[in-house]
Amino acid sequence: MSYPQLAVMNISHRYFDLEEFFSSASASGYTCCELWTGAMHLYVDCHGYDSLEQVRELSQRYGVRIVGLCPEQNNPKPWNIAAELGAEQVMVSSGWAFLNEPIEDAWGRSASMLRAIAEHAGERGVRLVLEALQPVESMVVNSAADTKRMIEAVDHPALKACLDLGAMAVAGDTIDDYFDLLGDDVAHVHFVDVAADGTTHLAWGDGDRDMRADLDRLVARGYRGVVSAETYDWRYFANPAAADAQVMAEYRRAIGA
């Protein structure tokens, strides 16, 4: 059985420097990462960004390839440096709506924004992956059905879908729902554990999902992309490397490595 490659994210390493992230990721056995562009690790705004030389050097030195960027959410920024880092994709979300406006007004803005970003990305050979958000984060795209509707509204080949297990669980969707609705448009997965109380973004083993079954279901549906461990919770901030190592250990146990 061919399993998806496991990537790690730096989002819980925000109180450590970027070298600690790459060093600990390599020590735990990761060979790829999804880089969160938090200002403390890599500052990016509409006027410019930090030098990329250090990021490239750390990636090469520790053998951890950058497969994608995850800009600060939940308003995706219409500029990216993925091509400069050799990354294949950029994570985007729908943005948000004012609470006192019709949701369709926000929907229209979101579709227009994502179309513009998709055109920019497509010209540079970069894929966008749209992640549904939880209702507490945004009211625009929350489910597999919402994701499909937005991708159809944008109607650009550069825009694909991200299946986030946390948002999926909160919406009451399943892995099969995503693949039934979106098929090959499912191009990325945020692979997180979820607790019975609804807490998401947990390290494998800290929640109540059957993550082995989730992994096997992805394989059964033909998914061959990357699954990113988007481990993000206050409990991990003091020792994020331990959480990353825990996820890798569970992954290796599941695939028999």
mmCIF file of C-alpha atoms in Angstrom, residues 34-244:
data_model
loop_
_atom_site.group_PDB
_atom_site.id
_atom_site.type_symbol
_atom_site.label_atom_id
_atom_site.label_comp_id
_atom_site.label_asym_id
_atom_site.label_seq_id
_atom_site.Cartn_x
_atom_site.Cartn_y
_atom_site.Cartn_z
ATOM 1 C CA GLU A 34 4.448 23.204 4.971
ATOM 2 C CA LEU A 35 5.859 26.575 5.957
ATOM 3 C CA TRP A 36 3.619 28.924 7.932
ATOM 4 C CA THR A 37 4.639 32.509 7.166
ATOM 5 C CA GLY A 38 4.215 33.921 10.640
ATOM 6 C CA ALA A 39 6.152 37.167 11.041
ATOM 7 C CA MET A 40 8.452 35.688 13.685
ATOM 8 C CA HIS A 41 9.721 33.112 11.153
ATOM 9 C CA LEU A 42 9.202 34.696 7.739
ATOM 10 C CA TYR A 43 7.716 38.158 7.436
ATOM 11 C CA VAL A 44 5.627 38.723 4.317
ATOM 12 C CA ASP A 45 3.471 41.718 3.428
ATOM 13 C CA CYS A 46 2.390 43.634 0.337
ATOM 14 C CA HIS A 47 5.556 45.742 0.292
ATOM 15 C CA GLY A 48 8.134 42.995 0.638
ATOM 16 C CA TYR A 49 9.381 40.119 2.713
ATOM 17 C CA ASP A 50 12.344 38.872 4.693
ATOM 18 C CA SER A 51 15.324 37.485 2.841
ATOM 19 C CA LEU A 52 14.644 33.989 1.581
ATOM 20 C CA GLU A 53 18.284 32.930 1.560
ATOM 21 C CA GLN A 54 18.210 31.762 5.177
ATOM 22 C CA VAL A 55 15.019 29.795 4.603
ATOM 23 C CA ARG A 56 16.434 28.078 1.515
ATOM 24 C CA GLU A 57 19.701 27.352 3.311
ATOM 25 C CA LEU A 58 17.983 25.820 6.341
ATOM 26 C CA SER A 59 15.720 23.724 4.120
ATOM 27 C CA GLN A 60 18.715 22.361 2.217
ATOM 28 C CA ARG A 61 20.980 21.901 5.246
ATOM 29 C CA TYR A 62 18.441 19.835 7.170
ATOM 30 C CA GLY A 63 16.942 18.024 4.174
ATOM 31 C CA VAL A 64 13.395 19.247 4.791
ATOM 32 C CA ARG A 65 11.832 20.367 1.508
ATOM 33 C CA ILE A 66 9.207 23.112 1.531
ATOM 34 C CA VAL A 67 6.197 21.684 -0.304
ATOM 35 C CA GLY A 68 3.788 24.517 0.395
ATOM 36 C CA LEU A 69 3.177 27.811 2.136
ATOM 37 C CA CYS A 70 0.444 28.548 4.656
ATOM 38 C CA PRO A 71 0.028 32.344 4.857
ATOM 39 C CA GLU A 72 -1.428 33.867 7.992
ATOM 40 C CA GLN A 73 -5.160 33.203 7.961
ATOM 41 C CA ASN A 74 -7.997 33.745 7.784
ATOM 42 C CA ASN A 75 -7.723 36.494 5.211
ATOM 43 C CA PRO A 76 -5.388 35.031 2.600
ATOM 44 C CA LYS A 77 -2.933 37.605 1.399
ATOM 45 C CA PRO A 78 -2.875 38.196 -2.364
ATOM 46 C CA TRP A 79 0.887 37.908 -2.604
ATOM 47 C CA ASN A 80 3.071 34.887 -2.197
ATOM 48 C CA ILE A 81 6.651 33.751 -2.456
ATOM 49 C CA ALA A 82 5.996 30.076 -3.061
ATOM 50 C CA ALA A 83 7.713 30.077 -6.447
ATOM 51 C CA GLU A 84 10.781 31.736 -4.918
ATOM 52 C CA LEU A 85 11.092 28.888 -2.400
ATOM 53 C CA GLY A 86 10.371 26.106 -4.880
ATOM 54 C CA ALA A 87 7.063 25.303 -3.170
ATOM 55 C CA GLU A 88 4.262 23.759 -5.181
ATOM 56 C CA GLN A 89 1.288 25.347 -3.476
ATOM 57 C CA VAL A 90 -0.151 28.049 -1.259
ATOM 58 C CA MET A 91 -2.924 27.532 1.264
ATOM 59 C CA VAL A 92 -5.848 29.954 0.988
ATOM 60 C CA SER A 93 -9.162 30.398 2.751
ATOM 61 C CA SER A 94 -12.369 32.190 1.893
ATOM 62 C CA GLY A 95 -11.767 35.206 4.089
ATOM 63 C CA TRP A 96 -14.591 36.377 6.330
ATOM 64 C CA ALA A 97 -17.829 38.294 6.362
ATOM 65 C CA PHE A 98 -19.142 41.170 8.434
ATOM 66 C CA LEU A 99 -21.834 39.929 10.782
ATOM 67 C CA ASN A 100 -24.258 42.613 9.615
ATOM 68 C CA GLU A 101 -24.079 41.968 5.864
ATOM 69 C CA PRO A 102 -25.698 39.353 3.612
ATOM 70 C CA ILE A 103 -23.418 36.323 3.372
ATOM 71 C CA GLU A 104 -23.727 36.376 -0.414
ATOM 72 C CA ASP A 105 -22.003 39.775 -0.488
ATOM 73 C CA ALA A 106 -19.002 38.268 1.269
ATOM 74 C CA TRP A 107 -19.230 35.201 -0.972
ATOM 75 C CA GLY A 108 -18.955 37.372 -4.065
ATOM 76 C CA ARG A 109 -15.921 39.229 -2.690
ATOM 77 C CA SER A 110 -14.268 35.956 -1.779
ATOM 78 C CA ALA A 111 -14.796 34.406 -5.209
ATOM 79 C CA SER A 112 -13.450 37.543 -6.898
ATOM 80 C CA MET A 113 -10.397 37.639 -4.624
ATOM 81 C CA LEU A 114 -9.636 33.943 -5.058
ATOM 82 C CA ARG A 115 -9.986 34.210 -8.843
ATOM 83 C CA ALA A 116 -7.426 37.028 -8.919
ATOM 84 C CA ILE A 117 -5.019 35.070 -6.715
ATOM 85 C CA ALA A 118 -5.539 31.919 -8.805
ATOM 86 C CA GLU A 119 -4.696 33.804 -11.979
ATOM 87 C CA HIS A 120 -1.530 35.165 -10.356
ATOM 88 C CA ALA A 121 -0.549 31.733 -9.037
ATOM 89 C CA GLY A 122 -1.346 29.928 -12.276
ATOM 90 C CA GLU A 123 0.980 32.189 -14.219
ATOM 91 C CA ARG A 124 3.775 31.115 -11.879
ATOM 92 C CA GLY A 125 3.024 27.409 -11.857
ATOM 93 C CA VAL A 126 1.775 27.448 -8.269
ATOM 94 C CA ARG A 127 -1.349 25.637 -7.075
ATOM 95 C CA LEU A 128 -3.787 27.101 -4.543
ATOM 96 C CA VAL A 129 -5.562 24.830 -2.070
ATOM 97 C CA LEU A 130 -8.738 26.156 -0.471
ATOM 98 C CA GLU A 131 -9.298 25.149 3.145
ATOM 99 C CA ALA A 132 -12.739 25.221 4.739
ATOM 100 C CA LEU A 133 -12.781 27.040 8.063
ATOM 101 C CA GLN A 134 -14.768 26.440 11.218
ATOM 102 C CA PRO A 135 -17.799 28.714 11.808
ATOM 103 C CA VAL A 136 -15.970 30.505 14.639
ATOM 104 C CA GLU A 137 -13.289 31.501 12.094
ATOM 105 C CA SER A 138 -15.425 32.397 9.081
ATOM 106 C CA MET A 139 -19.002 31.948 7.893
ATOM 107 C CA VAL A 140 -18.199 31.761 4.185
ATOM 108 C CA VAL A 141 -16.731 28.304 3.419
ATOM 109 C CA ASN A 142 -17.230 25.748 6.203
ATOM 110 C CA SER A 143 -17.924 22.397 4.552
ATOM 111 C CA ALA A 144 -17.090 20.101 1.669
ATOM 112 C CA ALA A 145 -20.170 21.339 -0.171
ATOM 113 C CA ASP A 146 -19.154 24.978 0.410
ATOM 114 C CA THR A 147 -15.658 24.201 -0.875
ATOM 115 C CA LYS A 148 -17.037 22.657 -4.044
ATOM 116 C CA ARG A 149 -19.362 25.605 -4.612
ATOM 117 C CA MET A 150 -16.532 28.131 -4.192
ATOM 118 C CA ILE A 151 -14.174 26.237 -6.493
ATOM 119 C CA GLU A 152 -16.907 26.154 -9.116
ATOM 120 C CA ALA A 153 -17.579 29.882 -8.634
ATOM 121 C CA VAL A 154 -13.896 30.757 -9.056
ATOM 122 C CA ASP A 155 -13.618 28.443 -12.056
ATOM 123 C CA HIS A 156 -9.833 28.461 -12.407
ATOM 124 C CA PRO A 157 -7.669 25.334 -12.789
ATOM 125 C CA ALA A 158 -5.090 26.597 -10.282
ATOM 126 C CA LEU A 159 -7.600 26.411 -7.398
ATOM 127 C CA LYS A 160 -7.981 23.029 -5.723
ATOM 128 C CA ALA A 161 -9.210 21.836 -2.305
ATOM 129 C CA CYS A 162 -7.614 21.133 1.046
ATOM 130 C CA LEU A 163 -9.277 18.574 3.291
ATOM 131 C CA ASP A 164 -8.711 19.695 6.881
ATOM 132 C CA LEU A 165 -9.731 16.901 9.252
ATOM 133 C CA GLY A 166 -10.560 19.395 11.992
ATOM 134 C CA ALA A 167 -12.870 21.563 9.917
ATOM 135 C CA MET A 168 -14.281 18.404 8.355
ATOM 136 C CA ALA A 169 -15.192 16.926 11.737
ATOM 137 C CA VAL A 170 -16.750 20.156 13.014
ATOM 138 C CA ALA A 171 -18.874 20.404 9.841
ATOM 139 C CA GLY A 172 -20.041 16.801 10.218
ATOM 140 C CA ASP A 173 -18.420 15.816 6.922
ATOM 141 C CA THR A 174 -16.393 12.694 6.173
ATOM 142 C CA ILE A 175 -13.402 11.890 4.015
ATOM 143 C CA ASP A 176 -15.767 10.179 1.591
ATOM 144 C CA ASP A 177 -17.894 13.334 1.409
ATOM 145 C CA TYR A 178 -14.894 15.323 0.237
ATOM 146 C CA PHE A 179 -13.880 12.815 -2.396
ATOM 147 C CA ASP A 180 -17.449 12.175 -3.531
ATOM 148 C CA LEU A 181 -17.929 15.909 -4.096
ATOM 149 C CA LEU A 182 -14.461 17.012 -5.161
ATOM 150 C CA GLY A 183 -12.682 13.918 -6.463
ATOM 151 C CA ASP A 184 -9.203 14.685 -7.781
ATOM 152 C CA ASP A 185 -9.587 18.321 -6.747
ATOM 153 C CA VAL A 186 -8.629 17.220 -3.226
ATOM 154 C CA ALA A 187 -4.977 18.201 -3.524
ATOM 155 C CA HIS A 188 -3.836 18.583 0.093
ATOM 156 C CA VAL A 189 -4.743 17.338 3.567
ATOM 157 C CA HIS A 190 -4.287 18.864 7.006
ATOM 158 C CA PHE A 191 -3.933 15.732 9.102
ATOM 159 C CA VAL A 192 -4.925 16.505 12.691
ATOM 160 C CA ASP A 193 -6.489 14.697 15.587
ATOM 161 C CA VAL A 194 -9.783 15.956 17.021
ATOM 162 C CA ALA A 195 -11.051 15.574 20.588
ATOM 163 C CA ALA A 196 -14.589 14.579 21.504
ATOM 164 C CA ASP A 197 -15.210 18.121 22.786
ATOM 165 C CA GLY A 198 -14.454 19.515 19.324
ATOM 166 C CA THR A 199 -10.883 20.675 19.974
ATOM 167 C CA THR A 200 -8.998 20.423 16.702
ATOM 168 C CA HIS A 201 -5.388 20.711 15.485
ATOM 169 C CA LEU A 202 -4.187 18.118 17.974
ATOM 170 C CA ALA A 203 -1.169 15.871 17.563
ATOM 171 C CA TRP A 204 -1.965 12.300 16.547
ATOM 172 C CA GLY A 205 -2.923 10.447 19.722
ATOM 173 C CA ASP A 206 -4.058 13.490 21.709
ATOM 174 C CA GLY A 207 -7.617 13.369 20.360
ATOM 175 C CA ASP A 208 -10.297 10.775 19.763
ATOM 176 C CA ARG A 209 -10.177 10.163 16.000
ATOM 177 C CA ASP A 210 -9.065 6.839 14.544
ATOM 178 C CA MET A 211 -6.230 8.403 12.582
ATOM 179 C CA ARG A 212 -5.064 5.063 11.205
ATOM 180 C CA ALA A 213 -8.526 4.580 9.709
ATOM 181 C CA ASP A 214 -8.390 8.121 8.325
ATOM 182 C CA LEU A 215 -5.041 7.412 6.669
ATOM 183 C CA ASP A 216 -6.291 4.153 5.201
ATOM 184 C CA ARG A 217 -9.434 5.879 3.900
ATOM 185 C CA LEU A 218 -7.357 8.498 2.128
ATOM 186 C CA VAL A 219 -5.361 5.733 0.469
ATOM 187 C CA ALA A 220 -8.540 3.855 -0.462
ATOM 188 C CA ARG A 221 -9.875 6.987 -2.175
ATOM 189 C CA GLY A 222 -6.702 7.250 -4.211
ATOM 190 C CA TYR A 223 -5.098 10.186 -2.432
ATOM 191 C CA ARG A 224 -1.368 10.322 -3.128
ATOM 192 C CA GLY A 225 -0.530 13.867 -2.029
ATOM 193 C CA VAL A 226 1.021 15.173 1.169
ATOM 194 C CA VAL A 227 -0.646 15.084 4.582
ATOM 195 C CA SER A 228 0.500 17.940 6.828
ATOM 196 C CA ALA A 229 0.532 17.636 10.598
ATOM 197 C CA GLU A 230 -1.006 21.035 11.438
ATOM 198 C CA THR A 231 -0.402 20.598 15.152
ATOM 199 C CA TYR A 232 -1.452 23.842 16.778
ATOM 200 C CA ASP A 233 -2.559 24.298 20.383
ATOM 201 C CA TRP A 234 -1.223 26.206 23.395
ATOM 202 C CA ARG A 235 -0.194 22.910 25.012
ATOM 203 C CA TYR A 236 2.474 22.402 22.338
ATOM 204 C CA PHE A 237 4.103 25.831 22.414
ATOM 205 C CA ALA A 238 6.692 25.001 25.090
ATOM 206 C CA ASN A 239 7.877 21.818 23.348
ATOM 207 C CA PRO A 240 6.566 21.658 19.766
ATOM 208 C CA ALA A 241 9.302 19.259 18.691
ATOM 209 C CA ALA A 242 7.928 16.588 21.038
ATOM 210 C CA ALA A 243 4.470 16.861 19.445
ATOM 211 C CA ASP A 244 5.986 16.603 15.960
#
